[in-house]
Coordinates of C-alpha atoms in Angstrom, one line a residue:
Chain A
M284 CA -2.1 20.2 9.6
A285 CA -2.3 23.6 7.9
D286 CA -0.3 22.7 4.9
E287 CA -1.3 19.9 2.5
S288 CA 2.2 19.9 1.0
N289 CA 3.8 19.0 4.4
F290 CA 1.5 16.0 4.7
I291 CA 2.2 14.9 1.1
A292 CA 5.9 15.1 1.9
L293 CA 5.4 12.7 4.8
L294 CA 3.4 10.4 2.6
R295 CA 6.1 10.4 -0.1
G296 CA 8.2 8.2 2.2
L297 CA 5.6 5.4 1.7
A298 CA 5.6 5.7 -2.0
A299 CA 8.9 4.3 -3.1
D300 CA 7.1 1.9 -5.5
P301 CA 7.8 3.2 -9.1
V302 CA 4.1 2.6 -9.7
A303 CA 3.4 5.7 -7.5
R304 CA 5.6 8.0 -9.6
G305 CA 6.7 9.6 -6.4
L306 CA 3.2 11.0 -5.8
A307 CA 4.1 13.7 -8.3
D308 CA 1.9 12.8 -11.2
D309 CA -1.8 12.7 -10.1
C310 CA -1.9 9.0 -11.3
A311 CA -0.2 5.7 -10.5
V312 CA 0.8 3.6 -13.4
L313 CA 0.9 -0.2 -13.4
G314 CA 1.6 -1.7 -16.9
D315 CA -1.2 -0.1 -19.0
L316 CA -3.5 0.5 -16.0
V317 CA -3.7 4.0 -14.6
F318 CA -5.1 4.8 -11.1
T319 CA -6.2 8.1 -9.6
H320 CA -8.3 9.1 -6.5
D321 CA -10.1 12.4 -5.9
M322 CA -12.1 13.4 -2.9
M323 CA -14.8 16.1 -2.7
V324 CA -16.1 17.8 0.5
A325 CA -19.3 19.7 0.8
G326 CA -18.9 23.5 1.1
R327 CA -15.4 23.2 -0.3
H328 CA -15.8 21.4 -3.6
W329 CA -19.4 22.2 -4.3
L330 CA -21.8 25.0 -3.5
P331 CA -24.5 24.4 -0.9
D332 CA -27.3 24.6 -3.4
A333 CA -25.5 22.5 -6.1
D334 CA -27.6 19.9 -7.8
P335 CA -26.3 16.5 -6.4
A336 CA -26.4 15.1 -9.9
D337 CA -23.8 17.8 -10.9
V338 CA -21.7 16.9 -7.8
A339 CA -21.6 13.3 -8.9
W340 CA -20.8 14.3 -12.5
K341 CA -17.9 16.5 -11.5
L342 CA -16.5 13.9 -9.1
V343 CA -16.3 11.4 -12.1
A344 CA -15.1 14.1 -14.5
S345 CA -12.3 15.3 -12.3
N346 CA -10.9 11.8 -11.9
Y347 CA -11.3 11.0 -15.6
S348 CA -9.5 14.2 -16.4
D349 CA -6.5 12.9 -14.6
L350 CA -6.8 9.7 -16.6
A351 CA -7.1 11.7 -19.9
A352 CA -3.8 13.4 -19.1
K353 CA -2.2 9.9 -19.1
G354 CA -3.9 9.1 -22.5
A355 CA -6.1 6.6 -20.6
A356 CA -9.7 5.7 -21.2
P357 CA -11.7 5.1 -18.0
V358 CA -12.6 1.4 -17.3
G359 CA -13.9 1.5 -13.7
V360 CA -14.5 3.4 -10.5
L361 CA -14.7 2.6 -6.8
M362 CA -16.6 5.1 -4.6
G363 CA -16.5 5.9 -0.9
Y364 CA -19.9 7.5 -0.1
M365 CA -21.2 9.1 3.0
L366 CA -24.9 8.7 3.1
G367 CA -27.1 11.8 3.5
D368 CA -30.8 12.4 3.0
D369 CA -32.8 10.2 0.7
A370 CA -33.5 12.8 -2.0
W371 CA -29.9 14.0 -2.2
D372 CA -28.6 10.5 -2.5
R373 CA -31.0 9.5 -5.2
R374 CA -30.2 12.5 -7.2
F375 CA -26.5 11.8 -6.8
V376 CA -27.0 8.4 -8.3
D377 CA -28.8 9.9 -11.2
G378 CA -25.8 12.1 -11.9
L379 CA -23.4 9.2 -11.4
S380 CA -25.4 7.2 -13.9
A381 CA -25.4 10.0 -16.4
A382 CA -21.7 10.5 -16.0
I383 CA -20.8 6.9 -16.6
A384 CA -23.2 6.7 -19.5
A385 CA -21.6 9.8 -21.1
M386 CA -18.0 9.4 -20.2
G387 CA -17.4 5.6 -20.0
G388 CA -16.3 3.3 -17.3
A389 CA -18.5 1.4 -14.8
L390 CA -19.1 1.2 -11.1
W391 CA -16.8 -1.5 -9.8
G392 CA -17.4 -1.2 -6.1
G393 CA -16.8 0.9 -3.0
D394 CA -18.2 1.5 0.4
T395 CA -21.1 3.5 1.9
V396 CA -21.0 4.9 5.5
A397 CA -23.5 6.9 7.5
G398 CA -22.2 10.4 8.5
G399 CA -22.2 11.6 12.0
A400 CA -24.9 13.9 13.3
N401 CA -23.0 17.0 12.2
S402 CA -21.1 15.5 9.4
V403 CA -20.0 17.5 6.4
R404 CA -20.5 15.2 3.5
S405 CA -17.4 13.8 1.8
I406 CA -17.2 11.5 -1.2
G407 CA -14.1 9.9 -2.6
L408 CA -13.7 8.2 -6.0
T409 CA -10.9 6.0 -7.3
A410 CA -10.9 5.8 -11.1
I411 CA -9.0 3.2 -13.1
G412 CA -8.1 3.7 -16.8
R413 CA -6.3 1.8 -19.5
A414 CA -3.6 3.8 -21.3
G415 CA -3.4 3.5 -25.1
H416 CA 0.3 4.3 -25.4
K417 CA 3.5 3.5 -23.6
P418 CA 5.3 5.1 -22.0
V419 CA 2.4 6.6 -20.3
P420 CA 2.8 10.4 -20.3
S421 CA 3.9 12.1 -17.1
R422 CA 4.3 15.7 -16.0
T423 CA 8.1 15.2 -15.6
D424 CA 9.0 15.1 -19.3
A425 CA 9.0 18.7 -20.4
T426 CA 12.4 19.5 -22.0
P427 CA 13.9 22.9 -23.0
G428 CA 13.0 23.8 -26.6
Q429 CA 9.6 22.2 -26.5
S430 CA 6.5 24.3 -27.0
L431 CA 3.6 24.5 -24.5
W432 CA 0.0 23.9 -25.4
V433 CA -3.4 23.8 -23.9
T434 CA -6.7 22.3 -25.1
G435 CA -9.9 24.3 -25.1
C436 CA -9.9 27.5 -23.1
I437 CA -9.2 28.7 -19.6
G438 CA -11.7 30.3 -17.3
A439 CA -15.0 28.8 -18.5
A440 CA -15.6 27.1 -15.1
F441 CA -14.5 30.3 -13.3
A442 CA -17.2 32.2 -15.3
G443 CA -19.8 29.5 -14.5
F444 CA -18.8 29.6 -10.8
R445 CA -19.3 33.4 -10.8
H446 CA -22.8 32.8 -12.2
D447 CA -23.8 30.1 -9.7
A448 CA -22.2 31.6 -6.6
E449 CA -22.4 35.4 -7.3
R450 CA -25.1 35.7 -10.0
K451 CA -22.7 37.2 -12.5
V452 CA -23.4 37.0 -16.2
A453 CA -22.0 33.9 -17.9
S454 CA -22.9 32.0 -21.1
E455 CA -24.7 28.6 -21.0
A456 CA -21.5 27.0 -22.2
E457 CA -19.6 28.5 -19.3
I458 CA -22.3 27.5 -16.7
A459 CA -22.3 23.9 -18.1
R460 CA -18.5 23.8 -18.0
F461 CA -18.6 24.6 -14.3
R462 CA -21.4 22.2 -13.5
R463 CA -20.7 19.3 -15.8
P464 CA -17.2 19.4 -17.2
T465 CA -16.2 16.9 -19.8
P466 CA -12.7 15.5 -19.6
R467 CA -10.6 15.6 -22.7
T468 CA -10.3 11.8 -22.9
A469 CA -10.2 11.4 -26.7
D470 CA -7.7 14.3 -26.9
G471 CA -5.5 12.8 -24.3
I472 CA -5.4 9.4 -26.0
A473 CA -4.6 11.1 -29.4
L474 CA -1.9 13.2 -27.8
A475 CA -0.2 10.5 -25.7
A476 CA 2.2 9.4 -28.4
Q477 CA 3.3 12.9 -29.2
V478 CA 3.8 14.8 -26.0
G479 CA 6.7 15.5 -23.8
A480 CA 4.9 16.2 -20.5
M481 CA 1.2 16.2 -20.1
M482 CA -1.1 17.0 -17.2
D483 CA -4.6 18.3 -16.7
V484 CA -5.4 21.8 -15.6
S485 CA -7.5 21.4 -12.5
D486 CA -6.1 23.8 -9.9
G487 CA -5.4 26.8 -12.1
L488 CA -3.2 27.2 -15.2
L489 CA -0.4 29.1 -13.5
L490 CA -0.2 26.7 -10.6
D491 CA -0.3 23.6 -12.8
A492 CA 2.2 25.0 -15.2
A493 CA 4.5 25.7 -12.3
R494 CA 4.1 22.2 -11.0
M495 CA 5.0 20.8 -14.5
A496 CA 8.0 23.0 -14.5
D497 CA 9.1 21.8 -11.1
A498 CA 8.5 18.2 -11.9
S499 CA 10.5 18.5 -15.1
S500 CA 13.2 20.7 -13.7
V501 CA 12.7 23.4 -16.4
T502 CA 11.3 26.9 -16.5
I503 CA 8.0 27.3 -18.4
A504 CA 7.4 30.7 -20.1
I505 CA 3.8 31.5 -20.9
D506 CA 2.8 34.1 -23.4
R507 CA -0.1 35.7 -21.6
T508 CA -1.8 37.0 -24.7
A509 CA -1.8 33.6 -26.4
V510 CA -3.8 32.0 -23.6
P511 CA -7.4 31.4 -24.9
L512 CA -9.7 32.7 -22.2
S513 CA -13.5 32.1 -21.9
P514 CA -15.4 35.2 -23.1
S515 CA -17.0 36.3 -19.8
V516 CA -13.6 36.4 -18.0
A517 CA -11.3 37.5 -20.9
Q518 CA -10.8 41.1 -19.8
G519 CA -9.0 43.0 -17.0
T520 CA -8.6 41.6 -13.6
L521 CA -11.0 38.7 -14.3
A522 CA -8.5 37.5 -16.9
D523 CA -5.8 37.4 -14.4
Q524 CA -8.0 35.6 -11.9
A525 CA -9.0 33.1 -14.6
L526 CA -5.4 32.0 -14.9
R527 CA -5.3 31.2 -11.2
W528 CA -8.7 29.5 -10.8
G529 CA -9.4 25.8 -11.0
D530 CA -11.8 23.4 -12.6
D531 CA -10.7 23.9 -16.2
Y532 CA -10.1 20.2 -16.8
E533 CA -8.1 21.1 -20.0
L534 CA -4.9 19.3 -21.0
L535 CA -1.6 21.1 -20.7
F536 CA 1.2 19.5 -22.6
T537 CA 4.5 20.1 -24.4
L538 CA 5.5 19.1 -27.9
P539 CA 8.8 19.1 -29.8
D540 CA 9.1 22.4 -31.5
G541 CA 7.5 22.3 -35.0
V542 CA 5.2 19.4 -34.2
S543 CA 1.4 20.0 -34.6
P544 CA -0.8 18.5 -31.9
A545 CA -3.1 15.6 -32.8
A546 CA -6.0 17.4 -31.0
V547 CA -7.3 21.0 -31.2
A548 CA -5.1 23.1 -28.9
T549 CA -3.4 26.5 -28.6
R550 CA 0.3 27.1 -28.3
I551 CA 0.7 29.3 -25.2
G552 CA 4.4 29.2 -24.4
T553 CA 7.8 27.6 -24.4
V554 CA 9.9 25.4 -22.3
L555 CA 13.2 26.9 -21.2
P556 CA 16.2 25.6 -19.3
R557 CA 15.6 25.8 -15.6
G558 CA 16.2 29.3 -14.2
V559 CA 15.6 30.8 -10.8
E560 CA 11.8 30.8 -11.4
P561 CA 9.7 27.8 -12.4
L562 CA 7.3 30.0 -14.3
L563 CA 7.4 33.2 -16.3
V564 CA 4.4 35.1 -17.7
D565 CA 5.4 37.5 -20.5
G566 CA 8.9 37.1 -19.3
M567 CA 8.3 38.0 -15.6
P568 CA 7.6 35.8 -12.6
P569 CA 3.9 36.0 -11.6
S570 CA 3.1 38.3 -8.7
P571 CA 3.9 36.6 -5.4
D572 CA 1.0 38.5 -3.7
R573 CA -1.6 36.1 -5.0
A574 CA -1.8 32.3 -5.0
L575 CA -1.0 30.7 -8.4
G576 CA -4.1 28.6 -8.2
Y577 CA -6.4 26.6 -6.1
L578 CA -4.9 24.9 -3.1
H579 CA -7.1 22.4 -1.3
D580 CA -6.8 23.9 2.1
R581 CA -8.8 26.9 1.0
P582 CA -12.6 26.8 0.8
V583 CA -14.5 27.5 -2.4
Chain B
M807 CA -31.1 7.8 3.1
A808 CA -31.7 5.7 6.2
D809 CA -30.9 2.4 4.6
E810 CA -27.6 1.6 3.1
S811 CA -29.0 -1.4 1.3
N812 CA -31.5 0.8 -0.7
F813 CA -28.7 3.0 -1.9
I814 CA -26.6 0.0 -2.9
A815 CA -29.6 -1.4 -4.8
L816 CA -29.6 1.9 -6.8
L817 CA -25.9 1.7 -7.4
R818 CA -26.2 -1.9 -8.7
G819 CA -27.7 -0.6 -11.9
L820 CA -24.4 1.1 -12.7
A821 CA -22.4 -2.1 -12.0
A822 CA -23.2 -4.3 -15.0
D823 CA -19.5 -4.8 -15.8
P824 CA -18.7 -8.4 -14.7
V825 CA -15.5 -6.9 -13.0
A826 CA -17.9 -5.5 -10.4
R827 CA -19.3 -8.9 -9.5
G828 CA -22.7 -7.3 -9.0
L829 CA -21.4 -5.3 -6.0
A830 CA -22.0 -8.5 -4.1
D831 CA -18.5 -9.6 -3.3
D832 CA -16.6 -6.8 -1.5
C833 CA -14.0 -6.8 -4.3
A834 CA -13.9 -6.1 -8.0
V835 CA -11.8 -8.5 -10.1
L836 CA -10.0 -7.6 -13.4
G837 CA -7.8 -10.5 -14.5
D838 CA -5.6 -11.2 -11.6
L839 CA -6.0 -7.8 -10.1
V840 CA -8.5 -7.3 -7.2
F841 CA -9.9 -3.9 -6.1
T842 CA -11.6 -2.9 -2.9
H843 CA -12.5 0.4 -1.1
D844 CA -13.3 1.0 2.5
M845 CA -14.1 4.3 4.2
M846 CA -13.9 5.1 7.9
V847 CA -15.6 8.0 9.7
A848 CA -14.6 9.4 13.1
G849 CA -17.0 8.5 15.9
R850 CA -18.4 5.6 13.8
H851 CA -15.4 3.5 12.9
W852 CA -13.0 4.6 15.6
L853 CA -13.3 5.8 19.2
P854 CA -12.7 9.5 20.0
D855 CA -9.5 8.7 22.0
A856 CA -8.1 6.1 19.5
D857 CA -4.5 6.4 18.6
P858 CA -4.4 7.8 15.0
A859 CA -1.7 5.3 14.2
D860 CA -4.2 2.5 15.0
V861 CA -6.8 4.1 12.9
A862 CA -4.5 4.1 9.9
W863 CA -3.5 0.5 10.6
K864 CA -7.1 -0.7 10.8
L865 CA -8.0 1.2 7.6
V866 CA -5.3 -0.7 5.8
A867 CA -6.0 -4.0 7.5
S868 CA -9.8 -3.9 6.8
N869 CA -9.1 -3.4 3.1
Y870 CA -6.4 -6.1 3.0
S871 CA -8.8 -8.5 4.7
D872 CA -11.1 -8.1 1.7
L873 CA -8.1 -8.9 -0.6
A874 CA -7.2 -11.9 1.5
A875 CA -10.6 -13.4 1.0
K876 CA -9.9 -13.3 -2.7
G877 CA -6.5 -15.0 -2.2
A878 CA -4.8 -11.8 -3.2
A879 CA -1.6 -10.2 -1.8
P880 CA -1.8 -6.4 -1.5
V881 CA 0.3 -4.4 -4.1
G882 CA -0.9 -0.8 -3.6
V883 CA -3.3 1.6 -2.0
L884 CA -4.8 5.0 -2.9
M885 CA -6.0 7.2 0.0
G886 CA -8.5 10.0 0.2
Y887 CA -7.6 11.9 3.4
M888 CA -9.3 14.8 5.1
L889 CA -6.6 16.8 6.9
G890 CA -7.0 17.6 10.6
D891 CA -4.6 18.8 13.2
D892 CA -0.9 18.4 12.7
A893 CA -0.2 15.9 15.5
W894 CA -3.1 13.7 14.5
D895 CA -2.0 13.6 10.9
R896 CA 1.6 12.9 11.7
R897 CA 0.7 10.0 14.0
F898 CA -1.7 8.7 11.3
V899 CA 1.2 8.6 8.8
D900 CA 3.3 6.7 11.4
G901 CA 0.5 4.0 11.5
L902 CA 0.2 3.9 7.8
S903 CA 3.9 3.4 7.4
A904 CA 3.9 0.6 10.0
A905 CA 0.9 -1.0 8.4
I906 CA 2.5 -1.1 4.9
A907 CA 5.8 -2.3 6.3
A908 CA 4.1 -5.1 8.2
M909 CA 1.3 -6.1 5.7
G910 CA 2.8 -5.2 2.3
G911 CA 1.7 -3.0 -0.6
A912 CA 2.8 0.6 -1.1
L913 CA 1.2 4.0 -1.3
W914 CA 0.4 4.7 -4.9
G915 CA -1.5 7.9 -4.7
G916 CA -4.6 9.6 -3.5
D917 CA -5.9 13.0 -2.5
T918 CA -5.9 15.2 0.5
V919 CA -8.6 17.8 1.3
A920 CA -9.1 20.2 4.2
G921 CA -12.2 19.5 6.2
G922 CA -14.9 22.1 6.8
A923 CA -15.1 23.9 10.1
N924 CA -17.4 21.3 11.6
S925 CA -16.2 18.4 9.5
V926 CA -16.3 14.9 10.9
R927 CA -13.1 13.3 9.7
S928 CA -13.5 10.7 7.0
I929 CA -10.8 8.7 5.3
G930 CA -11.1 6.4 2.4
L931 CA -8.7 3.8 1.1
T932 CA -8.7 1.8 -2.2
A933 CA -6.5 -1.3 -2.0
I934 CA -5.3 -3.2 -5.1
G935 CA -4.1 -6.8 -4.8
R936 CA -2.9 -9.6 -7.0
A937 CA -4.6 -12.9 -6.8
G938 CA -2.6 -16.1 -6.8
H939 CA -5.3 -18.4 -8.1
K940 CA -7.9 -18.3 -10.8
P941 CA -10.8 -18.3 -10.6
V942 CA -10.6 -15.7 -7.9
P943 CA -12.8 -16.9 -5.0
S944 CA -16.2 -15.3 -4.4
R945 CA -18.9 -15.5 -1.8
T946 CA -21.3 -16.9 -4.4
D947 CA -19.8 -20.4 -4.7
A948 CA -21.0 -22.2 -1.5
T949 CA -22.8 -25.4 -2.6
P950 CA -24.9 -27.9 -0.6
G951 CA -22.9 -30.6 1.0
Q952 CA -19.8 -28.4 1.6
S953 CA -18.5 -27.8 5.1
L954 CA -18.2 -24.3 6.6
W955 CA -14.9 -23.2 8.2
V956 CA -13.5 -20.1 9.9
T957 CA -9.9 -19.1 10.6
G958 CA -8.8 -17.9 14.1
C959 CA -11.5 -17.1 16.5
I960 CA -14.5 -14.9 16.8
G961 CA -14.9 -12.1 19.3
A962 CA -11.4 -11.0 20.0
A963 CA -11.9 -7.5 18.6
F964 CA -15.3 -7.4 20.5
A965 CA -13.4 -8.1 23.7
G966 CA -10.8 -5.5 22.8
F967 CA -13.5 -2.9 22.0
R968 CA -15.1 -3.6 25.4
H969 CA -11.8 -2.9 27.0
D970 CA -11.1 0.3 25.2
A971 CA -14.6 1.7 25.2
E972 CA -16.0 0.3 28.5
R973 CA -12.9 -0.6 30.6
K974 CA -13.8 -4.2 30.7
V975 CA -11.2 -6.9 31.2
A976 CA -9.6 -8.3 28.1
S977 CA -6.3 -9.9 27.2
E978 CA -3.4 -8.2 25.5
A979 CA -4.1 -10.3 22.4
E980 CA -7.7 -9.3 22.3
I981 CA -6.8 -5.6 22.7
A982 CA -4.3 -5.9 20.0
R983 CA -6.8 -7.6 17.7
F984 CA -9.2 -4.7 18.1
R985 CA -6.6 -2.0 17.6
R986 CA -4.3 -3.5 15.1
P987 CA -5.9 -6.5 13.4
T988 CA -3.8 -8.6 10.9
P989 CA -5.6 -9.8 7.8
R990 CA -5.3 -13.5 7.0
T991 CA -3.4 -12.8 3.7
A992 CA -1.2 -15.9 3.7
D993 CA -4.2 -18.1 4.7
G994 CA -6.3 -16.6 2.0
I995 CA -3.7 -17.3 -0.7
A996 CA -3.2 -20.9 0.5
L997 CA -7.0 -21.5 0.6
A998 CA -7.9 -19.9 -2.7
A999 CA -7.4 -23.0 -4.7
Q1000 CA -9.4 -25.2 -2.4
V1001 CA -12.5 -23.2 -1.4
G1002 CA -16.0 -23.1 -2.7
A1003 CA -17.0 -19.6 -1.3
M1004 CA -14.8 -17.4 0.7
M1005 CA -15.2 -14.0 2.4
D1006 CA -13.9 -12.1 5.3
V1007 CA -15.8 -11.7 8.6
S1008 CA -15.9 -8.0 9.1
D1009 CA -19.5 -7.2 10.1
G1010 CA -20.3 -10.1 12.4
L1011 CA -20.1 -13.9 11.8
L1012 CA -23.9 -14.4 11.6
L1013 CA -24.5 -11.4 9.3
D1014 CA -21.6 -12.4 7.0
A1015 CA -22.6 -16.1 6.9
A1016 CA -26.2 -15.0 6.0
R1017 CA -24.7 -12.8 3.2
M1018 CA -22.7 -15.8 1.9
A1019 CA -25.9 -17.9 2.0
D1020 CA -27.9 -15.3 0.1
A1021 CA -25.2 -14.8 -2.5
S1022 CA -24.8 -18.5 -3.0
S1023 CA -28.6 -19.3 -2.8
V1024 CA -28.0 -21.9 -0.1
T1025 CA -28.8 -22.2 3.6
I1026 CA -25.9 -22.2 6.0
A1027 CA -26.2 -24.2 9.2
I1028 CA -23.8 -23.2 12.0
D1029 CA -23.0 -25.4 14.9
R1030 CA -22.9 -22.8 17.7
T1031 CA -20.8 -24.9 20.0
A1032 CA -18.2 -25.4 17.3
V1033 CA -17.5 -21.7 16.8
P1034 CA -14.1 -20.8 18.4
L1035 CA -14.7 -17.8 20.7
S1036 CA -12.2 -15.5 22.2
P1037 CA -11.8 -16.3 25.9
S1038 CA -13.1 -13.0 27.4
V1039 CA -16.4 -13.2 25.5
A1040 CA -16.8 -17.0 25.3
Q1041 CA -19.6 -17.3 27.9
G1042 CA -23.3 -16.4 28.3
T1043 CA -24.8 -13.4 26.5
L1044 CA -21.3 -12.1 25.6
A1045 CA -20.9 -15.2 23.4
D1046 CA -24.1 -14.4 21.6
Q1047 CA -23.0 -10.8 21.1
A1048 CA -19.6 -11.9 19.8
L1049 CA -21.3 -13.7 16.9
R1050 CA -23.0 -10.5 15.9
W1051 CA -20.2 -8.1 16.4
G1052 CA -17.7 -6.9 13.7
D1053 CA -14.0 -6.4 13.2
D1054 CA -13.0 -10.1 13.3
Y1055 CA -11.2 -10.0 10.0
E1056 CA -11.1 -13.8 9.9
L1057 CA -11.8 -15.8 6.8
L1058 CA -15.1 -17.7 6.4
F1059 CA -15.1 -20.3 3.7
T1060 CA -16.6 -23.6 2.4
L1061 CA -14.8 -26.8 1.4
P1062 CA -15.9 -29.9 -0.2
D1063 CA -16.8 -32.4 2.5
G1064 CA -13.8 -34.4 3.6
V1065 CA -11.2 -31.9 2.4
S1066 CA -8.8 -30.5 5.0
P1067 CA -8.1 -26.7 4.8
A1068 CA -4.6 -25.6 3.8
A1069 CA -4.6 -23.1 6.7
V1070 CA -5.4 -23.4 10.4
A1071 CA -9.2 -23.2 10.7
T1072 CA -12.2 -24.7 12.5
R1073 CA -15.1 -26.4 11.0
I1074 CA -18.3 -24.6 12.3
G1075 CA -21.1 -25.8 10.0
T1076 CA -22.5 -27.2 6.8
V1077 CA -24.0 -25.9 3.6
L1078 CA -27.6 -27.0 3.0
P1079 CA -29.9 -26.6 0.0
R1080 CA -31.7 -23.3 0.2
G1081 CA -34.6 -23.4 2.6
V1082 CA -36.8 -20.6 3.9
E1083 CA -34.0 -19.2 6.1
P1084 CA -30.5 -18.2 4.9
L1085 CA -29.0 -19.1 8.2
L1086 CA -29.6 -21.7 11.0
V1087 CA -27.8 -21.7 14.3
D1088 CA -28.1 -25.1 16.0
G1089 CA -31.0 -25.8 13.6
M1090 CA -33.0 -22.7 14.4
P1091 CA -33.1 -19.3 12.7
P1092 CA -31.3 -16.6 14.8
S1093 CA -33.5 -14.4 16.9
P1094 CA -35.0 -11.6 14.7
D1095 CA -35.0 -9.3 17.7
R1096 CA -31.3 -8.4 17.3
A1097 CA -29.3 -7.4 14.3
L1098 CA -27.2 -10.2 12.9
G1099 CA -24.2 -8.0 12.8
Y1100 CA -22.8 -4.5 12.3
L1101 CA -24.6 -2.4 9.8
H1102 CA -22.9 0.8 8.8
D1103 CA -25.7 3.1 9.6
R1104 CA -25.3 2.5 13.3
P1105 CA -22.6 4.3 15.2
V1106 CA -19.9 2.4 17.2

């Protein structure tokens, strides 16, 4: 199936349980428990020469970032793991151990399978978190008049990717943000009681902002010059690419106008009544010639 | 890594949380919620010409069988799905829909990824259930003097596999049991308040009984002639193979001597104080020349 969105549309018919939030929110919510599942595939979600410990770290971090956007602290993970060679697997466990030690939670269970002779390695992780505030934030609750905010900066992982994949110059911080991102767990917990909508930025700022707009039936207007960009990708065409690249793992959220966020963040836009376009950047719809962000049916 | 058990030993260090039950119980238990994750890989867990709807059904059933052994009714699943071709994916959703309609639960979320050019398809499922009785049964609570029981019969899926893979004669019921097993959910819920240890038989009766014995620090003695075998594999060497084949999805459990089970089941043995061997069949340790059951590093 060429298009992930067609497949998800089929699955939506199986997700009538309100816990599933219509498969539109990255997490399921049952009482104060929050559930998410991310899958990574070799050659698509990590570079061939990536440190397996970094692969493990990022798998945990990407799931915990979804939990952070619900204001939830991680409590456990279950992993589906395709066995490979001994050294790779051992190093992966090192990274998994480091990630859990640094970011919380515990290994609760899972399954290991051997790959086929020509298997491309795939690894899935389900993370369970406990939300600190109810109602648990969703991406559907942006309302006109609210302001739009983002934690941290956009493009650091993009700069780090350019370093690791293309030997471009990047700072140590940018390289670390690509290899071992830290989810904004504490920020998400602090913000949960304040926000309208909240989600994490994992597939590109513009794409994720457009998703928030569609889920909330609003138009989101981003002030391009207000978006904090990582230094190595802050200029020219790189800046435009940075807005469309993934792996930021920052939190994107809306607040009632005039309210200051309970975490360090930058105001980057405004929520408008729904117009024709879900997203405006400096008042104009983004160019339709390029994807708004990272879609999973494209390789890295 | 050649040996799944070495890898799991490494992971056990990350599973100190009591919720994880030491990774020794197929499920994690948090309050009355029960969590399990199974992964299936093309060519290993399903035949090349398998109906994708049956693959989906079995993925759900194998997870729900783990829940059944905890006396838990399924409430939701999260799926990690590697996209393939359109027809295969659509048919898979048909089977997933049928499985959820027949066996309960709902789709809560998950992730879809595109495979690489040479990807072997892999699909992971996390299932969450709600247990009806506390303490939630585990495989660690077999005690000497208890009797050993199994629901249904052993070998039906083995007979069905022989039909589908090798064109051997099998009954419709056996073929159905291989393609679309039904977990013993109601039986598990009824038994949960009675049992000592309980687990599902998914990797072969002898292997799973040995695992229960090891987890409970006992020896389990099986009366070979008491084991109910499916008709097509009840005789000769097939009968021996049936005891070591997987996919039965029956419940194996212990009861205090003299107690009758709350579900239809057959008494097949006795729990003894721990001796040298974890398992005796008609008083003798099983032949060490053959695997006791299905280990995941061997292909189907």
